Amino acid sequence: MEAVALAARNPGRDTARAMSQENVEQENVRVVLEGFARFNADEGGLGWRLQALPETMAAFSQPDWEYHTDSRDPDSAIHRGRDAVTRHFAGWLEAYPDLKTEPVEAKASGDKVFVWLRFSGHGAGSEVPIEMELAHVITLRDGKWARTVEYADKAQALEAAGLRE
């Protein structure tokens, strides 16, 4: 009851709090999109990308970062720690040297960022193209990626992020 009375006396406070939350969410989306841009950077082919990967991961993730692959993935796993996630991503690049992860849609709810991604590239050696879409729900802590969960189902990912279509 006291909170209601306080809000009635100071309506600008709730507006400021909402704007502050919106600013945090915008910053979280910016950090996530910047991380994908850095992952996609290709200034010298596969060798350069593999060499730059640990530095990129360190810039954007917590040391205890967890990456959960979708449960329907044949290689479904939880990769714990920045080094394990970096090795997982290096495996992607070795299999698809020109792999790009293009954010199609991104929005935040608090510390969680929903990203609908389009993956594209060509198989190493075979040149067989790959193209697929899936979602990531990325939880940030102190401005860095702390947990990433893959979802093949967009609605499920939005719900996990606390969002709706």
XYZ file of C-alpha atoms in Angstrom:
165
model
C 0.000 0.000 0.000
C 2.833 2.359 0.853
C 4.436 1.724 -2.572
C 1.174 2.688 -4.298
C 0.968 5.886 -2.275
C 4.621 6.627 -2.999
C 4.118 6.062 -6.754
C 1.062 8.312 -6.698
C 3.169 11.069 -5.165
C 6.040 10.544 -7.611
C 4.735 9.247 -10.971
C 7.904 10.307 -12.811
C 9.903 7.788 -10.815
C 8.144 4.815 -12.449
C 8.640 6.376 -15.881
C 12.344 6.889 -15.167
C 12.665 3.290 -13.950
C 10.947 1.991 -17.101
C 13.212 4.126 -19.299
C 16.250 2.883 -17.403
C 15.146 -0.744 -17.952
C 14.606 0.002 -21.654
C 18.117 1.487 -21.875
C 19.598 -1.625 -20.240
C 17.716 -3.868 -22.655
C 18.852 -1.803 -25.658
C 22.436 -2.061 -24.434
C 22.072 -5.827 -23.982
C 20.834 -6.187 -27.575
C 23.728 -4.004 -28.779
C 26.282 -6.186 -26.950
C 24.798 -9.381 -28.397
C 24.675 -8.027 -31.953
C 28.248 -6.773 -31.651
C 29.306 -10.259 -30.537
C 27.760 -11.816 -33.646
C 29.405 -9.172 -35.842
C 32.798 -10.006 -34.325
C 32.192 -13.757 -34.778
C 31.308 -13.156 -38.448
C 34.364 -10.976 -39.113
C 36.662 -12.496 -41.698
C 39.822 -10.517 -42.247
C 41.927 -13.412 -43.447
C 40.079 -16.670 -43.932
C 39.740 -19.664 -41.659
C 43.190 -19.376 -40.080
C 42.542 -15.780 -39.069
C 39.055 -16.589 -37.749
C 40.330 -19.481 -35.621
C 43.177 -17.365 -34.268
C 40.837 -14.435 -33.462
C 38.136 -16.613 -31.886
C 39.552 -16.868 -28.322
C 40.030 -13.099 -28.125
C 36.519 -12.493 -29.478
C 35.014 -14.918 -26.968
C 36.951 -13.323 -24.090
C 35.695 -9.872 -25.086
C 32.036 -10.884 -25.041
C 31.621 -13.728 -22.544
C 31.986 -14.608 -18.898
C 34.667 -17.202 -18.031
C 31.912 -19.575 -16.809
C 29.775 -19.150 -19.949
C 27.488 -22.072 -20.760
C 26.270 -22.968 -24.235
C 23.317 -25.372 -24.454
C 22.660 -26.869 -27.892
C 19.046 -27.592 -28.813
C 17.844 -30.896 -27.381
C 16.888 -32.031 -30.902
C 20.447 -31.553 -32.161
C 22.109 -34.934 -32.844
C 25.150 -33.624 -30.942
C 23.103 -32.075 -28.118
C 25.363 -31.041 -25.266
C 26.091 -28.388 -22.689
C 29.467 -26.712 -23.172
C 30.641 -25.270 -19.850
C 33.278 -22.570 -19.629
C 34.524 -20.086 -22.200
C 37.231 -22.461 -23.434
C 34.732 -25.274 -24.069
C 32.375 -22.936 -25.935
C 35.280 -21.556 -27.963
C 36.282 -25.113 -28.961
C 32.659 -25.817 -29.940
C 32.553 -22.722 -32.162
C 35.974 -23.567 -33.633
C 34.492 -26.918 -34.647
C 31.718 -25.067 -36.482
C 34.298 -22.969 -38.341
C 36.402 -25.996 -39.245
C 33.297 -27.714 -40.661
C 32.023 -24.531 -42.378
C 34.974 -22.143 -42.903
C 32.762 -19.336 -44.261
C 30.051 -19.750 -41.614
C 27.985 -16.652 -40.924
C 25.431 -16.237 -38.154
C 23.120 -13.442 -39.255
C 20.804 -12.002 -36.607
C 17.389 -11.623 -38.255
C 15.551 -10.448 -35.141
C 16.761 -9.446 -31.684
C 14.941 -8.177 -28.614
C 15.511 -8.190 -24.895
C 13.618 -8.787 -21.718
C 15.734 -7.801 -18.755
C 19.043 -9.651 -18.871
C 17.871 -12.072 -21.590
C 18.225 -11.400 -25.291
C 16.279 -13.395 -27.861
C 17.990 -13.645 -31.251
C 16.546 -15.384 -34.325
C 19.560 -16.381 -36.411
C 20.182 -17.467 -39.969
C 23.227 -19.726 -40.261
C 24.819 -20.034 -43.701
C 28.053 -21.331 -45.139
C 29.638 -24.122 -47.132
C 31.096 -27.422 -45.995
C 34.870 -27.671 -45.792
C 36.066 -29.597 -48.803
C 32.600 -30.514 -50.071
C 31.393 -26.938 -50.611
C 27.869 -28.229 -49.840
C 25.844 -25.218 -48.719
C 24.226 -25.055 -45.316
C 21.409 -22.743 -44.400
C 19.274 -22.997 -41.297
C 17.529 -20.788 -38.794
C 17.253 -21.149 -35.058
C 17.029 -19.050 -31.936
C 19.463 -18.236 -29.190
C 18.383 -16.947 -25.808
C 21.421 -15.257 -24.341
C 21.565 -14.300 -20.684
C 23.964 -11.495 -19.875
C 25.734 -10.852 -16.597
C 27.704 -7.662 -16.095
C 27.427 -6.886 -19.814
C 28.849 -10.214 -20.996
C 27.322 -13.459 -22.243
C 26.826 -15.863 -19.334
C 24.484 -18.466 -20.838
C 23.286 -19.289 -24.343
C 20.489 -21.738 -25.069
C 19.619 -22.817 -28.627
C 16.023 -23.386 -29.681
C 14.774 -24.758 -32.983
C 11.287 -23.526 -32.034
C 10.932 -19.721 -32.147
C 7.862 -19.557 -29.889
C 9.593 -21.688 -27.264
C 12.640 -19.402 -27.367
C 10.532 -16.258 -27.037
C 8.758 -17.752 -24.031
C 12.111 -18.710 -22.449
C 13.242 -15.105 -22.873
C 10.058 -13.769 -21.300
C 8.818 -12.356 -24.600
C 5.968 -12.889 -27.038
C 5.694 -12.545 -30.827
